mmCIF file of C-alpha atoms and ligand atoms in Angstrom:
data_model
loop_
_atom_site.group_PDB
_atom_site.id
_atom_site.type_symbol
_atom_site.label_atom_id
_atom_site.label_comp_id
_atom_site.label_asym_id
_atom_site.label_seq_id
_atom_site.Cartn_x
_atom_site.Cartn_y
_atom_site.Cartn_z
ATOM 1 C CA MET C 29 58.625 2.030 222.073
ATOM 2 C CA THR C 30 57.877 -1.723 223.405
ATOM 3 C CA THR C 31 54.826 -3.255 224.024
ATOM 4 C CA SER C 32 55.073 -4.381 227.168
ATOM 5 C CA ALA C 33 55.370 -1.107 229.241
ATOM 6 C CA SER C 34 53.803 -0.968 232.536
ATOM 7 C CA ARG C 35 53.450 2.755 232.670
ATOM 8 C CA PRO C 36 50.500 4.357 231.617
ATOM 9 C CA LEU C 37 49.723 5.751 228.053
ATOM 10 C CA ALA C 38 48.587 9.322 227.102
ATOM 11 C CA VAL C 39 48.173 10.730 223.240
ATOM 12 C CA VAL C 40 48.682 14.089 223.271
ATOM 13 C CA THR C 41 47.273 16.233 219.733
ATOM 14 C CA GLY C 42 49.045 19.451 219.013
ATOM 15 C CA ALA C 43 51.979 18.871 221.261
ATOM 16 C CA SER C 44 54.604 20.603 219.742
ATOM 17 C CA ASP C 45 53.494 23.982 221.409
ATOM 18 C CA GLY C 46 51.938 25.885 223.723
ATOM 19 C CA ILE C 47 49.143 24.343 225.816
ATOM 20 C CA GLY C 48 49.617 20.802 224.283
ATOM 21 C CA TYR C 49 53.433 21.147 224.978
ATOM 22 C CA GLU C 50 52.949 21.597 228.499
ATOM 23 C CA LEU C 51 50.059 19.042 228.817
ATOM 24 C CA ALA C 52 52.310 16.179 227.210
ATOM 25 C CA LYS C 53 55.356 17.630 229.574
ATOM 26 C CA VAL C 54 52.713 17.028 232.812
ATOM 27 C CA PHE C 55 51.853 13.602 231.664
ATOM 28 C CA ALA C 56 55.325 12.585 231.032
ATOM 29 C CA GLU C 57 56.199 13.839 234.732
ATOM 30 C CA ASN C 58 53.719 11.725 235.938
ATOM 31 C CA GLY C 59 54.826 8.779 234.525
ATOM 32 C CA PHE C 60 52.836 8.251 231.530
ATOM 33 C CA ASP C 61 54.501 7.217 228.026
ATOM 34 C CA LEU C 62 53.368 9.135 225.038
ATOM 35 C CA VAL C 63 51.989 9.498 221.698
ATOM 36 C CA VAL C 64 52.533 13.255 220.878
ATOM 37 C CA CYS C 65 51.206 14.510 217.559
ATOM 38 C CA ALA C 66 51.626 17.783 215.452
ATOM 39 C CA GLU C 67 51.501 18.841 211.834
ATOM 40 C CA ASP C 68 55.022 20.391 211.711
ATOM 41 C CA PRO C 69 58.689 18.704 212.282
ATOM 42 C CA GLY C 70 58.708 20.374 215.329
ATOM 43 C CA ILE C 71 57.235 17.713 217.141
ATOM 44 C CA ALA C 72 60.171 15.388 216.563
ATOM 45 C CA GLU C 73 62.190 18.089 219.071
ATOM 46 C CA ALA C 74 59.405 18.466 221.383
ATOM 47 C CA ALA C 75 59.213 14.536 221.743
ATOM 48 C CA GLN C 76 63.050 14.359 222.567
ATOM 49 C CA ALA C 77 62.461 16.977 225.277
ATOM 50 C CA PHE C 78 59.553 14.796 226.961
ATOM 51 C CA GLY C 79 61.439 11.914 226.960
ATOM 52 C CA ALA C 80 63.886 13.532 229.049
ATOM 53 C CA SER C 81 61.732 12.608 232.257
ATOM 54 C CA GLY C 82 61.925 8.932 231.307
ATOM 55 C CA ALA C 83 59.058 8.749 229.369
ATOM 56 C CA ARG C 84 58.913 6.589 226.190
ATOM 57 C CA VAL C 85 57.649 9.190 223.593
ATOM 58 C CA GLU C 86 56.174 8.419 220.136
ATOM 59 C CA SER C 87 56.283 11.121 218.044
ATOM 60 C CA VAL C 88 53.987 11.368 214.909
ATOM 61 C CA GLN C 89 53.479 14.326 212.350
ATOM 62 C CA ALA C 90 50.262 14.519 210.711
ATOM 63 C CA ASP C 91 47.753 17.211 209.413
ATOM 64 C CA LEU C 92 44.823 16.550 211.583
ATOM 65 C CA ALA C 93 42.739 19.011 209.572
ATOM 66 C CA THR C 94 42.101 16.022 207.340
ATOM 67 C CA PHE C 95 40.675 12.500 207.518
ATOM 68 C CA GLU C 96 43.918 10.771 206.237
ATOM 69 C CA GLY C 97 45.886 12.839 209.173
ATOM 70 C CA ASN C 98 43.737 11.340 211.955
ATOM 71 C CA GLU C 99 43.668 7.575 210.770
ATOM 72 C CA ARG C 100 47.528 7.760 209.862
ATOM 73 C CA LEU C 101 47.735 9.130 213.867
ATOM 74 C CA PHE C 102 45.264 6.417 215.092
ATOM 75 C CA HIS C 103 47.172 3.806 213.003
ATOM 76 C CA ARG C 104 50.260 4.555 214.435
ATOM 77 C CA ILE C 105 48.605 4.499 217.791
ATOM 78 C CA ARG C 106 47.255 0.583 217.339
ATOM 79 C CA SER C 107 50.522 -0.184 216.113
ATOM 80 C CA LEU C 108 52.118 -0.112 219.295
ATOM 81 C CA GLY C 109 49.700 -2.487 220.669
ATOM 82 C CA ARG C 110 48.945 -0.204 223.941
ATOM 83 C CA ARG C 111 46.033 0.761 225.593
ATOM 84 C CA VAL C 112 45.638 4.379 225.753
ATOM 85 C CA ASP C 113 44.905 5.250 229.402
ATOM 86 C CA ALA C 114 44.498 9.148 228.392
ATOM 87 C CA LEU C 115 43.765 10.946 225.152
ATOM 88 C CA ALA C 116 43.819 14.662 225.519
ATOM 89 C CA LEU C 117 42.163 15.737 222.279
ATOM 90 C CA ASN C 118 43.878 19.521 222.189
ATOM 91 C CA ALA C 119 44.989 20.382 218.881
ATOM 92 C CA GLY C 120 43.239 23.429 217.795
ATOM 93 C CA VAL C 121 43.615 26.944 215.716
ATOM 94 C CA GLY C 122 41.938 30.282 215.357
ATOM 95 C CA VAL C 123 41.095 32.511 212.468
ATOM 96 C CA GLY C 124 40.770 36.298 213.484
ATOM 97 C CA GLY C 125 39.061 38.706 211.104
ATOM 98 C CA PRO C 126 35.541 39.672 209.791
ATOM 99 C CA PHE C 127 34.013 36.599 208.415
ATOM 100 C CA ILE C 128 33.627 37.809 204.904
ATOM 101 C CA GLU C 129 37.248 38.387 204.463
ATOM 102 C CA THR C 130 38.851 35.231 205.799
ATOM 103 C CA ASP C 131 40.164 32.665 203.648
ATOM 104 C CA LEU C 132 37.408 30.093 203.125
ATOM 105 C CA ARG C 133 40.323 27.332 203.265
ATOM 106 C CA ALA C 134 41.395 28.495 206.496
ATOM 107 C CA ASP C 135 37.849 28.294 208.207
ATOM 108 C CA LEU C 136 36.834 25.069 206.892
ATOM 109 C CA ASP C 137 40.571 23.705 207.862
ATOM 110 C CA LEU C 138 40.140 25.344 211.338
ATOM 111 C CA ILE C 139 36.789 22.939 211.374
ATOM 112 C CA GLY C 140 38.387 19.820 210.235
ATOM 113 C CA LEU C 141 40.830 20.400 213.200
ATOM 114 C CA ASN C 142 39.091 21.791 215.889
ATOM 115 C CA VAL C 143 35.835 19.743 215.102
ATOM 116 C CA GLY C 144 36.531 17.059 212.840
ATOM 117 C CA SER C 145 39.684 16.033 214.717
ATOM 118 C CA THR C 146 38.311 16.024 218.087
ATOM 119 C CA VAL C 147 34.882 13.675 216.783
ATOM 120 C CA HIS C 148 37.562 11.413 214.833
ATOM 121 C CA LEU C 149 39.798 10.562 217.440
ATOM 122 C CA ALA C 150 37.258 10.299 220.085
ATOM 123 C CA LYS C 151 35.162 7.722 217.521
ATOM 124 C CA ARG C 152 38.413 5.757 217.042
ATOM 125 C CA LEU C 153 39.667 5.580 220.614
ATOM 126 C CA LEU C 154 36.985 5.363 222.995
ATOM 127 C CA PRO C 155 35.526 2.150 221.983
ATOM 128 C CA GLU C 156 38.459 0.325 223.170
ATOM 129 C CA MET C 157 38.449 2.614 226.559
ATOM 130 C CA VAL C 158 34.448 1.871 227.145
ATOM 131 C CA ARG C 159 35.096 -2.156 226.430
ATOM 132 C CA ARG C 160 38.077 -2.292 229.301
ATOM 133 C CA GLY C 161 35.914 -0.174 231.428
ATOM 134 C CA GLY C 162 38.835 2.792 231.915
ATOM 135 C CA GLY C 163 40.261 5.731 230.457
ATOM 136 C CA ARG C 164 40.395 9.370 230.401
ATOM 137 C CA LEU C 165 39.499 11.845 227.571
ATOM 138 C CA LEU C 166 40.168 15.294 227.951
ATOM 139 C CA ILE C 167 39.214 17.552 225.200
ATOM 140 C CA THR C 168 40.724 21.607 224.663
ATOM 141 C CA SER C 169 37.609 23.802 225.038
ATOM 142 C CA SER C 170 37.620 27.137 225.776
ATOM 143 C CA ILE C 171 36.227 30.075 227.719
ATOM 144 C CA ALA C 172 34.792 31.234 224.157
ATOM 145 C CA SER C 173 32.725 28.160 223.762
ATOM 146 C CA THR C 174 30.417 29.769 225.938
ATOM 147 C CA MET C 175 29.828 32.986 223.990
ATOM 148 C CA PRO C 176 29.627 33.661 220.218
ATOM 149 C CA ALA C 177 33.176 35.244 218.852
ATOM 150 C CA PRO C 178 32.431 37.834 216.331
ATOM 151 C CA PHE C 179 36.077 38.443 214.088
ATOM 152 C CA GLU C 180 36.682 34.496 215.273
ATOM 153 C CA ALA C 181 33.306 33.194 214.330
ATOM 154 C CA THR C 182 34.088 29.965 212.995
ATOM 155 C CA TYR C 183 36.642 29.576 216.121
ATOM 156 C CA GLY C 184 33.852 30.166 218.823
ATOM 157 C CA ALA C 185 31.414 27.930 217.042
ATOM 158 C CA SER C 186 33.990 25.117 216.685
ATOM 159 C CA LYS C 187 34.394 25.782 220.527
ATOM 160 C CA ALA C 188 31.227 25.363 221.337
ATOM 161 C CA PHE C 189 30.809 22.295 219.555
ATOM 162 C CA VAL C 190 33.584 20.516 221.441
ATOM 163 C CA GLN C 191 31.802 21.611 224.871
ATOM 164 C CA SER C 192 28.783 20.422 224.275
ATOM 165 C CA PHE C 193 30.250 17.327 222.567
ATOM 166 C CA ALA C 194 32.285 16.423 225.705
ATOM 167 C CA GLN C 195 29.487 17.404 227.954
ATOM 168 C CA ALA C 196 27.132 14.592 226.074
ATOM 169 C CA LEU C 197 30.071 12.384 226.013
ATOM 170 C CA ARG C 198 30.386 12.694 229.612
ATOM 171 C CA GLU C 199 26.936 12.040 230.088
ATOM 172 C CA GLU C 200 27.060 8.929 227.463
ATOM 173 C CA LEU C 201 29.640 7.191 229.540
ATOM 174 C CA ARG C 202 28.475 7.803 232.997
ATOM 175 C CA ASN C 203 28.625 4.448 234.156
ATOM 176 C CA SER C 204 31.535 3.141 231.878
ATOM 177 C CA GLY C 205 34.273 3.757 233.875
ATOM 178 C CA VAL C 206 35.595 6.164 231.201
ATOM 179 C CA THR C 207 35.860 9.980 232.338
ATOM 180 C CA VAL C 208 35.351 12.728 230.039
ATOM 181 C CA THR C 209 36.671 16.457 230.888
ATOM 182 C CA ALA C 210 36.655 19.945 228.876
ATOM 183 C CA LEU C 211 39.543 21.955 229.312
ATOM 184 C CA MET C 212 38.152 25.580 229.387
ATOM 185 C CA PRO C 213 40.990 27.998 229.302
ATOM 186 C CA GLY C 214 40.983 31.902 229.066
ATOM 187 C CA PRO C 215 43.572 33.700 226.938
ATOM 188 C CA THR C 216 47.076 31.767 227.475
ATOM 189 C CA GLU C 217 50.219 32.612 226.546
ATOM 190 C CA THR C 218 50.911 30.605 223.267
ATOM 191 C CA SER C 219 51.459 31.318 219.745
ATOM 192 C CA PHE C 220 47.594 31.162 219.039
ATOM 193 C CA PHE C 221 46.826 34.649 218.856
ATOM 194 C CA HIS C 222 49.688 35.321 216.310
ATOM 195 C CA ARG C 223 48.804 32.295 214.227
ATOM 196 C CA ALA C 224 45.253 33.394 214.032
ATOM 197 C CA GLY C 225 46.250 37.114 213.050
ATOM 198 C CA LEU C 226 44.840 38.643 216.231
ATOM 199 C CA ASP C 227 47.862 40.344 217.503
ATOM 200 C CA ASP C 228 46.108 43.469 216.735
ATOM 201 C CA THR C 229 43.442 42.822 218.811
ATOM 202 C CA LYS C 230 42.755 43.636 222.696
ATOM 203 C CA VAL C 231 42.679 40.031 223.179
ATOM 204 C CA GLY C 232 45.728 39.228 221.124
ATOM 205 C CA ALA C 233 47.948 42.070 222.746
ATOM 206 C CA GLY C 234 46.342 41.707 226.453
ATOM 207 C CA ARG C 235 47.518 39.909 229.873
ATOM 208 C CA LYS C 236 47.456 35.926 229.151
ATOM 209 C CA ASP C 237 47.810 32.824 231.610
ATOM 210 C CA ASP C 238 50.765 30.622 231.529
ATOM 211 C CA ALA C 239 50.235 27.533 229.221
ATOM 212 C CA ALA C 240 51.969 25.544 231.682
ATOM 213 C CA GLU C 241 49.528 26.279 234.950
ATOM 214 C CA VAL C 242 46.750 26.212 232.527
ATOM 215 C CA ALA C 243 47.890 22.575 231.555
ATOM 216 C CA ARG C 244 48.562 21.255 235.144
ATOM 217 C CA GLN C 245 45.118 22.401 235.920
ATOM 218 C CA GLY C 246 43.491 20.244 232.968
ATOM 219 C CA PHE C 247 46.144 17.629 233.765
ATOM 220 C CA GLU C 248 44.576 17.595 237.622
ATOM 221 C CA ALA C 249 40.706 18.146 236.535
ATOM 222 C CA MET C 250 40.957 15.227 234.020
ATOM 223 C CA MET C 251 42.756 12.568 236.603
ATOM 224 C CA ALA C 252 40.155 13.868 239.422
ATOM 225 C CA GLY C 253 37.683 12.638 236.686
ATOM 226 C CA LYS C 254 35.756 16.398 236.753
ATOM 227 C CA ASP C 255 33.718 17.356 234.343
ATOM 228 C CA HIS C 256 35.312 20.553 233.419
ATOM 229 C CA VAL C 257 37.668 23.079 234.560
ATOM 230 C CA VAL C 258 37.768 26.792 233.844
ATOM 231 C CA ALA C 259 41.769 27.178 233.873
ATOM 232 C CA GLY C 260 43.669 30.350 234.458
ATOM 233 C CA SER C 261 42.492 33.511 236.471
ATOM 234 C CA VAL C 262 39.727 34.425 238.504
ATOM 235 C CA LYS C 263 38.959 36.541 235.786
ATOM 236 C CA ASN C 264 38.108 33.702 233.741
ATOM 237 C CA ASN C 265 35.697 32.149 235.979
ATOM 238 C CA LEU C 266 33.821 35.359 236.538
ATOM 239 C CA GLU C 267 33.449 35.354 232.870
ATOM 240 C CA ALA C 268 32.504 31.724 232.738
ATOM 241 C CA MET C 269 29.715 32.559 235.660
ATOM 242 C CA GLY C 270 28.333 35.699 234.100
ATOM 243 C CA ALA C 271 28.118 33.865 230.700
ATOM 244 C CA LYS C 272 25.886 31.571 232.157
ATOM 245 C CA VAL C 273 23.279 34.726 232.663
ATOM 246 C CA LEU C 274 24.099 37.364 229.674
ATOM 247 C CA PRO C 275 21.762 36.900 226.722
ATOM 248 C CA GLU C 276 23.482 35.892 223.428
ATOM 249 C CA THR C 277 23.274 39.205 221.969
ATOM 250 C CA ALA C 278 25.321 40.995 225.074
ATOM 251 C CA LYS C 279 27.862 38.273 225.212
ATOM 252 C CA ALA C 280 28.361 38.731 221.231
ATOM 253 C CA LYS C 281 28.892 42.703 221.831
ATOM 254 C CA LEU C 282 31.395 42.194 224.929
ATOM 255 C CA HIS C 283 33.409 39.483 222.750
ATOM 256 C CA ARG C 284 33.413 42.064 219.672
ATOM 257 C CA GLY C 285 35.105 44.607 221.926
ATOM 258 C CA LEU C 286 38.321 41.988 222.589
ATOM 259 C CA THR C 287 38.778 40.776 218.837
ATOM 260 C CA GLU C 288 37.634 43.476 216.613
ATOM 261 C CA PRO C 289 40.656 43.996 214.369
ATOM 262 C CA GLY C 290 42.716 47.105 215.889
ATOM 263 C CA SER C 291 41.095 46.961 219.268
ATOM 264 C CA ALA C 292 44.325 46.717 220.717
ATOM 265 C CA ASP C 293 44.852 50.304 219.998
ATOM 266 C CA GLU C 294 41.638 51.653 221.799
HETATM 267 P P1 NAP E 16 49.491 26.731 219.849
HETATM 268 O O1 NAP E 16 50.624 27.300 220.773
HETATM 269 O O2 NAP E 16 49.530 27.458 218.431
HETATM 270 O O3 NAP E 16 49.779 25.116 219.636
HETATM 271 C C1 NAP E 16 48.862 24.517 218.554
HETATM 272 C C2 NAP E 16 49.182 23.263 218.751
HETATM 273 O O4 NAP E 16 48.070 22.522 217.384
HETATM 274 C C3 NAP E 16 50.759 22.992 217.777
HETATM 275 O O5 NAP E 16 51.331 21.962 218.252
HETATM 276 C C4 NAP E 16 50.312 22.808 216.250
HETATM 277 O O6 NAP E 16 51.532 21.993 215.937
HETATM 278 C C5 NAP E 16 49.221 22.122 216.409
HETATM 279 N N1 NAP E 16 48.215 22.007 215.329
HETATM 280 C C6 NAP E 16 48.234 23.474 214.580
HETATM 281 N N2 NAP E 16 47.566 22.743 213.367
HETATM 282 C C7 NAP E 16 47.705 21.539 213.317
HETATM 283 C C8 NAP E 16 47.100 20.260 212.319
HETATM 284 N N3 NAP E 16 46.530 20.610 211.148
HETATM 285 N N4 NAP E 16 47.396 19.209 212.517
HETATM 286 C C9 NAP E 16 48.368 18.688 213.870
HETATM 287 N N5 NAP E 16 48.300 19.554 214.737
HETATM 288 C C10 NAP E 16 48.142 20.951 214.733
HETATM 289 O O7 NAP E 16 48.095 26.919 220.616
HETATM 290 P P2 NAP E 16 47.486 26.910 221.894
HETATM 291 O O8 NAP E 16 47.057 28.055 222.347
HETATM 292 O O9 NAP E 16 48.514 26.043 222.606
HETATM 293 O O10 NAP E 16 46.052 25.770 221.561
HETATM 294 C C11 NAP E 16 45.880 24.816 221.771
HETATM 295 C C12 NAP E 16 44.431 24.502 221.903
HETATM 296 O O11 NAP E 16 43.870 25.316 223.423
HETATM 297 C C13 NAP E 16 43.737 24.774 220.854
HETATM 298 O O12 NAP E 16 42.528 23.953 221.104
HETATM 299 C C14 NAP E 16 43.060 25.953 221.242
HETATM 300 O O13 NAP E 16 41.782 26.429 220.575
HETATM 301 C C15 NAP E 16 43.063 25.879 222.722
HETATM 302 N N6 NAP E 16 42.807 27.146 223.586
HETATM 303 C C16 NAP E 16 43.879 28.151 223.540
HETATM 304 C C17 NAP E 16 43.804 29.299 224.439
HETATM 305 C C18 NAP E 16 44.856 30.345 224.253
HETATM 306 O O14 NAP E 16 44.362 31.299 224.678
HETATM 307 N N7 NAP E 16 46.137 30.197 223.928
HETATM 308 C C19 NAP E 16 42.685 29.946 224.990
HETATM 309 C C20 NAP E 16 41.439 28.710 224.685
HETATM 310 C C21 NAP E 16 41.788 27.537 224.260
HETATM 311 P P3 NAP E 16 52.203 22.588 214.198
HETATM 312 O O15 NAP E 16 52.840 24.043 214.858
HETATM 313 O O16 NAP E 16 52.863 21.394 214.104
HETATM 314 O O17 NAP E 16 50.841 22.990 213.346
#
């Protein structure tokens, strides 16, 4: 990748699959060059696909659940000598099952990725955007951020964190020229549920939104400088509205019906 490109540059984490893959595709189709990151080698193949629309693409393989992985990505971005026009902090995982049975390491890695990487990369990359007075940050949150999430308790808490974080940064940066947008998908057709061990749950087995459509809505909301977008179906929007008035105890009970192991068969 050269340093004199006139195309804007977007960084997308978790771009090898799912919503992040589709986000990177939309960025490329809309004239952005890309830095894309994921943990596994599949990111190199995804990078080739994004290049098909003429984008220059740099792929970085890094474990963003770790401090070192985030630093590696940051240094690769900096080594390009280009400004970051859009930053899509999207990489995330779930861990399903009763909290007392899930693996501690998996829960801590989830927090490291969903929370730690979001904070780390925002901390590293926002200051330059603010200095030059422009840039767009998109954080993939979730409808799950609006409710306690039994049987994916650390996941729900991690999304509540990033939702609050996005809204707080947005206000801090209100007059800076930098916009912050939270993308709030509902259940979306990706590898997420299988990876999280949620296949046997009502939400895992149920109807889901299309990842490309969710990504398009996220991209458009970010470009429009909106504070958030509830992506996907009308049902997601109703759920988000309901979440504003229901008490936490009621929301936790409702969520249990969707994520309790074995609920797929009920
Ligand atoms: P996905 O298809 O499983 O994609 C997850 C992406 O994150 C992959 O590119 C994966 O790459 C990457 N990733 C996972 N662990 C990583 C690590 N340690 N370091 C770097 N990259 C890592 O899931 P998705 O549904 O698209 O999820 C994307 C975001 O959307 C997440 O933040 C998720 O919480 C959010 N979300 C999803 C849904 C849904 O229903 N699917 C709903 C609301 C919000 P590797 O394969 O290389 O690990």
